Short mmCIF file of C-alpha atoms and ligand atoms in Angstrom, two decimals:
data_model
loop_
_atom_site.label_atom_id
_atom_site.label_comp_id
_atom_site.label_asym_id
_atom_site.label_seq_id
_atom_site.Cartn_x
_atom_site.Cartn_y
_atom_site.Cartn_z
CA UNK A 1 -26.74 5.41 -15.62
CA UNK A 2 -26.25 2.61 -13.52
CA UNK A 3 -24.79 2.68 -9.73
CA UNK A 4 -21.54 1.01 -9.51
CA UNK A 5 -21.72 -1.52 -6.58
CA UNK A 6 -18.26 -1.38 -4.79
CA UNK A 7 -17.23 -3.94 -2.17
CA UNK A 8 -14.41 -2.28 -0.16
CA UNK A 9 -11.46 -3.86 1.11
CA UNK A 10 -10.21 -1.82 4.46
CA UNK A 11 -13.09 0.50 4.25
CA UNK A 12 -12.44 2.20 7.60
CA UNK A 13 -8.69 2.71 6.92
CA UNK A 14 -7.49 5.85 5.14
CA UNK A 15 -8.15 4.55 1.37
CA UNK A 16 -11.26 3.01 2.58
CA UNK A 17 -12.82 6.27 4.19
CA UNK A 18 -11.74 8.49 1.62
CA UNK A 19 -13.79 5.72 -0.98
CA UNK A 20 -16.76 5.85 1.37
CA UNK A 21 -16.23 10.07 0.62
CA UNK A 22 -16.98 9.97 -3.08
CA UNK A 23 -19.93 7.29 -2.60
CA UNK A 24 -21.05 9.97 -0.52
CA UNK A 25 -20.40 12.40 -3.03
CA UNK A 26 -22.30 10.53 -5.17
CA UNK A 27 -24.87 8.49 -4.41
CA UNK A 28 -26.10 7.98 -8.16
CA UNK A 29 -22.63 6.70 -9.40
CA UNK A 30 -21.34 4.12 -6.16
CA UNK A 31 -22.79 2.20 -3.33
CA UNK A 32 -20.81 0.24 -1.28
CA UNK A 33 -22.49 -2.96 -1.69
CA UNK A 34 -20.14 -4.29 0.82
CA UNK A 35 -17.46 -3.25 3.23
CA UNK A 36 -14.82 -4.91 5.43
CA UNK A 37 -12.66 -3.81 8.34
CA UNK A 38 -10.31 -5.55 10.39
CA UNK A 39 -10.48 -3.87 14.05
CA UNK A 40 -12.38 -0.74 14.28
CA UNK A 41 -15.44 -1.91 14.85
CA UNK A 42 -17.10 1.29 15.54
CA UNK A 43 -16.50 2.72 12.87
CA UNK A 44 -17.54 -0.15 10.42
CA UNK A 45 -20.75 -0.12 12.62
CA UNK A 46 -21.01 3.20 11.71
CA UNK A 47 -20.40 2.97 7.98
CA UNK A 48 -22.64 0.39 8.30
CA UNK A 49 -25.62 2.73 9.33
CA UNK A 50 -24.66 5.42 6.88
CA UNK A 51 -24.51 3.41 3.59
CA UNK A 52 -26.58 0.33 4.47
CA UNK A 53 -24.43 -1.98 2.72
CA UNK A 54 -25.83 -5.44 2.14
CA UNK A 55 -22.43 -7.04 3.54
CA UNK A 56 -20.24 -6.21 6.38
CA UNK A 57 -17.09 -8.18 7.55
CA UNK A 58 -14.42 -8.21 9.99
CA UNK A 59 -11.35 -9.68 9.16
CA UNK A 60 -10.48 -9.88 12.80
CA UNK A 61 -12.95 -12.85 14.06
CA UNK A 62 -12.98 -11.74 17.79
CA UNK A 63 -14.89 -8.66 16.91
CA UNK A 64 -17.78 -11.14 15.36
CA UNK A 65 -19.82 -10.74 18.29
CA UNK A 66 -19.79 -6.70 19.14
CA UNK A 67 -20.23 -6.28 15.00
CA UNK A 68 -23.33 -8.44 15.44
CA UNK A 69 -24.75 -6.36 18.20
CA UNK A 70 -24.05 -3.27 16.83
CA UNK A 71 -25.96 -3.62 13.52
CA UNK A 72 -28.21 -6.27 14.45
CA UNK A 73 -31.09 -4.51 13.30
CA UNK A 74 -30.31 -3.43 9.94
CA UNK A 75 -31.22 -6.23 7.07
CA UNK A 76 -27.30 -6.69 6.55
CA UNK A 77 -25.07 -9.88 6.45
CA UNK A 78 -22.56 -10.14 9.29
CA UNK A 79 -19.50 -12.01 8.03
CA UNK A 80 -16.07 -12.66 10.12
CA UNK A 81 -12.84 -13.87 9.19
CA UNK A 82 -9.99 -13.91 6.83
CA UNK A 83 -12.03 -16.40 4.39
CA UNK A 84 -15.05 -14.25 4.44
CA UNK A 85 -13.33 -11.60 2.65
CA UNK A 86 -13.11 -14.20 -0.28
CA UNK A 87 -16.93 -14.20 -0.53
CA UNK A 88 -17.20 -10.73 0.05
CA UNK A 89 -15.57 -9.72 -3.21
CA UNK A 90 -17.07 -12.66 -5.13
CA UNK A 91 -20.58 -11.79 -4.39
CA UNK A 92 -22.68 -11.46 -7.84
CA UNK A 93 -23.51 -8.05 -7.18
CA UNK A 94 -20.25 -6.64 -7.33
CA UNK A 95 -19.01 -4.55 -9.71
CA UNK A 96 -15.71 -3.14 -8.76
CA UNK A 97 -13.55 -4.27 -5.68
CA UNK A 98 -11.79 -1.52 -3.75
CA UNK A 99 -8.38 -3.34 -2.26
CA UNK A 100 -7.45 -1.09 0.09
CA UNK A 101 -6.19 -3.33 3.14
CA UNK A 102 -2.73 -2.70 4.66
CA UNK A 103 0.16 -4.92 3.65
CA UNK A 104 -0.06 -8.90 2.74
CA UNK A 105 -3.15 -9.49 4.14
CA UNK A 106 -4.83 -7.95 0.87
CA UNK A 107 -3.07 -10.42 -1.43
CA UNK A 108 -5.66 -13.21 -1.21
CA UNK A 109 -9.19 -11.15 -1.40
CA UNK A 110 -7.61 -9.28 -4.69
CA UNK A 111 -6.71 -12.88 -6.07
CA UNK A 112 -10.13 -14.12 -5.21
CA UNK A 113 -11.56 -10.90 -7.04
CA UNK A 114 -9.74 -11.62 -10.53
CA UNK A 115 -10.32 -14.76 -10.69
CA UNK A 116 -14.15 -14.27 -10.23
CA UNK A 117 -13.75 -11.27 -13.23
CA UNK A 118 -14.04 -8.50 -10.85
CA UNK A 119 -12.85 -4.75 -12.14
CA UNK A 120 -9.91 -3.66 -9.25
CA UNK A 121 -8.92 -0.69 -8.15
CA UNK A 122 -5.94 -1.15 -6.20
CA UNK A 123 -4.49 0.66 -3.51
CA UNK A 124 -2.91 -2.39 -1.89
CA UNK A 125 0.42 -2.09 -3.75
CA UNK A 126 2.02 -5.00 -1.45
CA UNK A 127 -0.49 -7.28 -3.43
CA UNK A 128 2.12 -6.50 -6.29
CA UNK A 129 5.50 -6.30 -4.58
CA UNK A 130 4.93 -10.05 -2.68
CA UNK A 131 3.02 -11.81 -6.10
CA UNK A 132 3.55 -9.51 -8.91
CA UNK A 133 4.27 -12.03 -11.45
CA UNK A 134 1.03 -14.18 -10.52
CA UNK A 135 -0.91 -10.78 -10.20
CA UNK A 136 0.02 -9.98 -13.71
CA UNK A 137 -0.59 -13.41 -15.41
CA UNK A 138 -4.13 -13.58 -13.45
CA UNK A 139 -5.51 -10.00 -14.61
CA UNK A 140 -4.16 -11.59 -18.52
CA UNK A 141 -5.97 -14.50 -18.03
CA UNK A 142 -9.43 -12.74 -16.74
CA UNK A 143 -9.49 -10.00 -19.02
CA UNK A 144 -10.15 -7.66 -15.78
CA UNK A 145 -9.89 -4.37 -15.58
CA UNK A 146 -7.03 -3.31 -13.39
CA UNK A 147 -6.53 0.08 -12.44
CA UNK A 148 -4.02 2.01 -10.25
CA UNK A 149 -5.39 4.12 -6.82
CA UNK A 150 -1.31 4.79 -5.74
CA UNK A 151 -1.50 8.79 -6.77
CA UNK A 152 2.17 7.77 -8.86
CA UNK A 153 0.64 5.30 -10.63
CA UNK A 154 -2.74 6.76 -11.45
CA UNK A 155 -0.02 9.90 -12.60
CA UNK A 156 1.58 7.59 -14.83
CA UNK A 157 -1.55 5.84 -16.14
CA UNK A 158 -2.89 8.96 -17.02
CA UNK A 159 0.01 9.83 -19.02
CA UNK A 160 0.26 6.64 -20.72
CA UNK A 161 -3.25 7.06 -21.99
CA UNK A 162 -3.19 7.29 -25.79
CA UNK A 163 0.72 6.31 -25.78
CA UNK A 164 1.93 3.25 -26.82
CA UNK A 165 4.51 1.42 -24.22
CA UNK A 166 6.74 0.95 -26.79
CA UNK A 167 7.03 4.38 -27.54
CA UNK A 168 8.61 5.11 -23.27
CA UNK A 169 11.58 6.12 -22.63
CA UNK A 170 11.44 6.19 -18.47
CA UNK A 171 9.36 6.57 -16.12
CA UNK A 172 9.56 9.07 -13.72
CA UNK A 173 8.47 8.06 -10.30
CA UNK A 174 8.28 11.33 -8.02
CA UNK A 175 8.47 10.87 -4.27
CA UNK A 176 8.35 13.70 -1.40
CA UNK A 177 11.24 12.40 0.00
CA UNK A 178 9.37 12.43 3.50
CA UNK A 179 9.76 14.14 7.28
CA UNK A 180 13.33 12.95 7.57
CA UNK A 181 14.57 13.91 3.63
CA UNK A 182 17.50 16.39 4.86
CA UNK A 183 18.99 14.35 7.77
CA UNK A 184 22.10 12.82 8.66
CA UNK A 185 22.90 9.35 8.95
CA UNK A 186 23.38 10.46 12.82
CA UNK A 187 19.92 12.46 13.10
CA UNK A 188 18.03 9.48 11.51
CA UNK A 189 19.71 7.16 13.94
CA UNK A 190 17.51 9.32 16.88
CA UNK A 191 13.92 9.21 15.18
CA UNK A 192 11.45 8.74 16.86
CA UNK A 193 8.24 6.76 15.83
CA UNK A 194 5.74 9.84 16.50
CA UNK A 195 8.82 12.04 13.83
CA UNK A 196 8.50 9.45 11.50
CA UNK A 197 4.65 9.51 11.55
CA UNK A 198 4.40 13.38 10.77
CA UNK A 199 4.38 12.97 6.51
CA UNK A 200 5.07 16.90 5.60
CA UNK A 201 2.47 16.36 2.63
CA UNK A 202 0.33 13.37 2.56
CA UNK A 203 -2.17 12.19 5.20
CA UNK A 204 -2.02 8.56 5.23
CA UNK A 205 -2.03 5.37 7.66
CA UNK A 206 0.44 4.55 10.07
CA UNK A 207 2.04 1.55 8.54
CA UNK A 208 2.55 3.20 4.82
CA UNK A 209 3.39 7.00 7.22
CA UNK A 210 6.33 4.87 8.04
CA UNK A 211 7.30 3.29 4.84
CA UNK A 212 7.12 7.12 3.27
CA UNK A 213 10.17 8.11 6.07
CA UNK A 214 12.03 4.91 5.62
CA UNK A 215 11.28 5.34 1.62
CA UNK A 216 10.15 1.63 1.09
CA UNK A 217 7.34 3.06 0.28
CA UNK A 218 9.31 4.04 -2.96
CA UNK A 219 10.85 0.79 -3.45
CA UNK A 220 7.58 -0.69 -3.39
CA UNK A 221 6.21 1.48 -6.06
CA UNK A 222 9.31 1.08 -8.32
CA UNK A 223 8.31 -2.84 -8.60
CA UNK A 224 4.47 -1.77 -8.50
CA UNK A 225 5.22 0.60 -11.26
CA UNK A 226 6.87 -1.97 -13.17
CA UNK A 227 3.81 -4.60 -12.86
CA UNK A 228 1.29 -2.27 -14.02
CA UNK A 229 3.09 -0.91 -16.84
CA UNK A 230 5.72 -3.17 -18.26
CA UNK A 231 8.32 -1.29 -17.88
CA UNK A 232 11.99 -2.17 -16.48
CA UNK A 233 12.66 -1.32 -13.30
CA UNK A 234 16.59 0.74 -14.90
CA UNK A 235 14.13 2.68 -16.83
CA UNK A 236 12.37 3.79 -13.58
CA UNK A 237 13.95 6.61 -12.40
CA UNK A 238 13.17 8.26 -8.54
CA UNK A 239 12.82 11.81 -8.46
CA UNK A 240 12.74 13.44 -5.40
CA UNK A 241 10.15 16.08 -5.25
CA UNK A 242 9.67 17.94 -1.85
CA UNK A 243 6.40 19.80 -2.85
CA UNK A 244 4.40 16.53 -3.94
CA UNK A 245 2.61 18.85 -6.67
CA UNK A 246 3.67 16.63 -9.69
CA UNK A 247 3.06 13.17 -8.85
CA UNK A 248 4.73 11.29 -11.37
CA UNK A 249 5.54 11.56 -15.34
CA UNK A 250 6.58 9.61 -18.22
CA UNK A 251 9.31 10.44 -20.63
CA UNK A 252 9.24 9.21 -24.07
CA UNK A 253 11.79 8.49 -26.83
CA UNK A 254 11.27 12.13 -28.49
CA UNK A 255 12.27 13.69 -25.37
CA UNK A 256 8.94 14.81 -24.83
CA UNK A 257 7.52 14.37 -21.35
CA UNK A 258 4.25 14.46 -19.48
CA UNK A 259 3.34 14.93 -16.14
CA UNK A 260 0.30 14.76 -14.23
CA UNK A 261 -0.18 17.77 -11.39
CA UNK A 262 -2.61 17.89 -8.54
CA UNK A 263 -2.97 18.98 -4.97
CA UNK A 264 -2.10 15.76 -2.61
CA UNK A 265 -5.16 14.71 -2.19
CA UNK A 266 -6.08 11.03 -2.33
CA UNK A 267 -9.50 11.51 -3.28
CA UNK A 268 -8.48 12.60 -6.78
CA UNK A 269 -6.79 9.26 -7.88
CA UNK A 270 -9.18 7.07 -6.18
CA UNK A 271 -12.40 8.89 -7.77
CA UNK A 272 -10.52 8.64 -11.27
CA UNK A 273 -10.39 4.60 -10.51
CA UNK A 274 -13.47 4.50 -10.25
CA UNK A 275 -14.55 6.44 -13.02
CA UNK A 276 -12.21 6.02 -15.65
CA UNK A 277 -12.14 6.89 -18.32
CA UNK A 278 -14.70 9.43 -17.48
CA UNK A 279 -13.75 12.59 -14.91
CA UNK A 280 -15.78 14.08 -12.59
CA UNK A 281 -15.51 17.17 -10.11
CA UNK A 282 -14.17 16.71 -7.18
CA UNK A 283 -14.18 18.65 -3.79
CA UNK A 284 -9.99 19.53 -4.54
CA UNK A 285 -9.84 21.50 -6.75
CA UNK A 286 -6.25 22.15 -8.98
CA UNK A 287 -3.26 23.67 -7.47
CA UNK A 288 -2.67 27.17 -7.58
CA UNK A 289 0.72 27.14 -9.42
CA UNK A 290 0.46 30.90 -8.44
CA UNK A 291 0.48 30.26 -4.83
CA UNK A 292 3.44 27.04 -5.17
CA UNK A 293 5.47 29.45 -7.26
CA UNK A 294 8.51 26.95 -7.32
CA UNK A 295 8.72 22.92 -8.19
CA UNK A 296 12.14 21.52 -7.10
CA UNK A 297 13.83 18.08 -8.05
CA UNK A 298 16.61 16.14 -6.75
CA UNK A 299 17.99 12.72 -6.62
CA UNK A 300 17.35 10.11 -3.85
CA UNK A 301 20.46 9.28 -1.28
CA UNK A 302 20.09 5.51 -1.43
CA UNK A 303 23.40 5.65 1.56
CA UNK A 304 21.17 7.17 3.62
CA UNK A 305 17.63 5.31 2.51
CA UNK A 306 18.89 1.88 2.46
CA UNK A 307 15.22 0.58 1.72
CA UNK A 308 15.36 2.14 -1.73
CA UNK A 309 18.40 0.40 -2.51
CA UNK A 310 17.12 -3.16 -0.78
CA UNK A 311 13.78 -3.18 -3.02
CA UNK A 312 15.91 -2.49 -5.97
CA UNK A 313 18.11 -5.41 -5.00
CA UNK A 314 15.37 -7.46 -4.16
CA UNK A 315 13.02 -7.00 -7.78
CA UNK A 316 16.63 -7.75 -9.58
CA UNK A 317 16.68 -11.03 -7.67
CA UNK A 318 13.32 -11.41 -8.59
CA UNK A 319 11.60 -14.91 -7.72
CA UNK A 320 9.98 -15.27 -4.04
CA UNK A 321 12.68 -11.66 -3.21
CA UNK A 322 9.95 -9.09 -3.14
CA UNK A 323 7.92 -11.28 -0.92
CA UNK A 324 10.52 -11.79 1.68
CA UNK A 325 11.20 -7.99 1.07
CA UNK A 326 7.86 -7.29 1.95
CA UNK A 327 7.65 -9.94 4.64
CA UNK A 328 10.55 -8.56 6.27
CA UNK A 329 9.34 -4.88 6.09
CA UNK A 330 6.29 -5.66 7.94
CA UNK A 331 7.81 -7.10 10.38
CA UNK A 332 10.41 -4.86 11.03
CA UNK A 333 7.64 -1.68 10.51
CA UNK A 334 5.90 -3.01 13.42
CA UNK A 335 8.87 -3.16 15.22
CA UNK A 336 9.46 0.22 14.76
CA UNK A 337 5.87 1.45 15.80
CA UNK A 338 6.17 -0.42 18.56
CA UNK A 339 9.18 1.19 19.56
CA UNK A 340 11.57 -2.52 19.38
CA UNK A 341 13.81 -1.37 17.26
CA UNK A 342 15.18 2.38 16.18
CA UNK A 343 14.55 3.43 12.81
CA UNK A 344 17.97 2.79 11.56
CA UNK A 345 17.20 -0.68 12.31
CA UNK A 346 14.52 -1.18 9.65
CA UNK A 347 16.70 -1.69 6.75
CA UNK A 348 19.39 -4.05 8.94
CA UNK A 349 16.33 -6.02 9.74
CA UNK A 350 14.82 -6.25 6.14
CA UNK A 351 18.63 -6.85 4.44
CA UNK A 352 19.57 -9.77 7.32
CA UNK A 353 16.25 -11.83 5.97
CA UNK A 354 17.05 -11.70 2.39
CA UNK A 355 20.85 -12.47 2.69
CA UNK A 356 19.58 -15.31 4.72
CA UNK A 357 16.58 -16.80 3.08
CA UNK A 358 16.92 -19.52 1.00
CA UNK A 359 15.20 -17.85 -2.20
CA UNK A 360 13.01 -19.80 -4.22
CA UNK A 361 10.60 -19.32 -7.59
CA UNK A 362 7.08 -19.40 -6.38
CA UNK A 363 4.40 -19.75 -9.03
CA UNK A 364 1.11 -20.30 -7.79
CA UNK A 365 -0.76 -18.47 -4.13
CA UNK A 366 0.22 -21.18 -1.75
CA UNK A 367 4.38 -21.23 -2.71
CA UNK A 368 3.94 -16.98 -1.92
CA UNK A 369 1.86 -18.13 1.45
CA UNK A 370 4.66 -20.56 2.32
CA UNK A 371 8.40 -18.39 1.58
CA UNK A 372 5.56 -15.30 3.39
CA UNK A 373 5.40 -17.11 6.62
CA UNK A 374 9.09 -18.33 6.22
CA UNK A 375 10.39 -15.24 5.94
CA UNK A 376 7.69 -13.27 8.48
CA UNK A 377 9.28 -16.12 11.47
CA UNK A 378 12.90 -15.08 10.38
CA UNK A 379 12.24 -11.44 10.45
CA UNK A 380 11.01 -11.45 13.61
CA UNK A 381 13.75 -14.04 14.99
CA UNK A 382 16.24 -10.93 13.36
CA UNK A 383 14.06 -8.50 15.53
CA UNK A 384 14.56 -10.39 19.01
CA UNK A 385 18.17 -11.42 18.15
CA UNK A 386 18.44 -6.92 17.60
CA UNK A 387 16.65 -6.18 20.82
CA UNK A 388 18.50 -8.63 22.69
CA UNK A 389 22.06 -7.65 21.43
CA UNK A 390 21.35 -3.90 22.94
MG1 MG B 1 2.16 6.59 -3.60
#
């Protein structure tokens, strides 16, 4: 059998470690022909010296220099910049292309990557909430393989397998509800930034940590869910499920439904990306249903997790509305983390810029570039004009 060459998109974030993990795992299946990281230098230096990649890149350019010097004497290419990344997926070697970069910044390399036939396995679901509709028509177009890392999606992918679309009733899209699930309006008013970043389940980066408490991360899946799988977004139902055992299911017109269970672990979707449709072992084992004893369900409070609501509002808009939606949650993310604004004022932030964008019906990568920046300037202007008024 042949080894899989994987170029790796965020390789020393979360997704991107956890990849490294099962090329570790197994050498004989995946090699990370090349990797890319945007500021931790050490630890792509590192990575670097462990899997002898033949490409390594840093998004960030000011790092060029210390990357250089810190691998200088392994036969490796030393790339830097946002445009490297382009060539980095493209390369002729590469099989499959890992995108598992935080936030917008992953849109371009995983555009570059379809359109030069590449198999994806995506983790970057803000790829799909800012240019779903372009996303969708490209993978058509190229024929490519395009498979879910997002542990709901490879859920409902695995249930769909065999099915016919046709044949769905709903999908149901299971989320732990996160640290703050059982507050009040006034409790989640007084969050602070190191609560929001303690996920009960799931051990994750900071930026999506955040998104889990504020539940955009939900919001975002509901439109990545409907991307990947054709399905309407009223036929994609939330379902609140504290233990984060069953990570998503699919009900179908018999009444019949199927759910995929696991221990939250990310290494279990991500390996199955990558070796679909086979399965291999993996070092997580399945969940002791003896030891869980009891699966509860309940529905999400969209009063008190505005972001739910706003990326609902946002895919029904549609057009360039899930961009500035994600724009706008960036922005106001950061905030957050960098303690500008309280947590409440994520949602006020993300709702001001889309009731005061113009919205538009971008088509092609530079229109979702252009309404990206547009709406990236107002968010922040919404930010200042928040901080200033308190
Ligand atoms: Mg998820």
């Amino acid at each position: 059998m042949s080894v899989k060459e994987l170029a790796i998109l965020g390789s020393t974030g979360s997704i991107g470690t956890q990849t490294l993990d099962i090329c570790r795992r197994y050498p004989e299946r995946f090699h990370p022909y090349a990797i890319s990281g945007n500021n931790n230098v050490d630890l792509l230096i590192e990575q670097a010296r462990e899997f002898q990649p033949e490409i390594v890149c840093v998004a960030n350019e000011s790092h060029y220099d210390r990357l250089r010097e810190g691998i200088g004497d392994l036969p490796v290419k030393v790339f830097a910049g946002k445009n490297a990344l382009n060539d980095m997926v493209t390369a002729p070697h590469v099989d499959v292309v890992v995108a598992a970069m935080v936030g917008y910044a992953g849109l371009e390399p995983t555009i570059s990557a379809i359109k030069s036939n590449k198999t994806i396995a995506l983790a970057n679901k803000e790829t799909l909430v800012v240019a779903g509709e372009l996303i969708t028509r490209l993978v058509e177009e190229h024929q490519v393989a395009f498979l879910p890392i997002d542990s709901e999606h490879s859920a409902i992918f695995q249930c769909l397998r065999g099915e016919k679309t046709s044949e769905v009733d709903k999908l149901l899209l299971t989320a732990s509800g996160g640290p703050f699930l059982h507050m009040t309006m006034e409790q989640l008013n007084a969050v602070s930034v190191d609560d929001a970043l303690r996920h009960p389940n799931w051990n994750m980066g900071a930026k999506i940590t955040i998104d889990s408490a504020t539940m955009m991360n939900k919001g975002f899946e509901i439109i990545e869910a409907k991307w990947l799988f054709g399905i309407p977004v009223d036929r994609i139902e939330v379902v609140v499920h504290p233990q984060s055992i069953i990570h998503s299911a699919v009900a179908f017109k018999d009444g019949s439904v199927k759910a995929q269970l696991g221990v939250p672990d990310m290494r279990i979707p991500i390996q199955y990306a990558l070796t679909y449709p086979e399965r291999m072992e993996s070092p997580c084992g399945a969940p002791d249903l003896f030891a869980i004893s009891a699966l509860t369900f309940e529905r999400a409070d969209t009063k008190k997790f505005r972001c739910l609501e706003l990326a609902k509002q946002a895919i029904w808009q549609g057009g360039s509305a899930p961009c500035v939606l994600n724009a706008a949650n960036e922005v106001a993310n950061f905030a957050f983390r960098n303690k500008e604004i309280n947590f409440q004022g994520i949602p006020y932030v993300i709702e001001r810029a889309l009731n005061e964008i113009e919205l538009s019906l971008p088509t092609e990568l530079e229109h979702y570039v252009e309404v990206h920046n547009r709406a990236t300037k107002l968010a922040q202007d919404i930010v200042r004009n928040y901080v200033a008024s308190r």
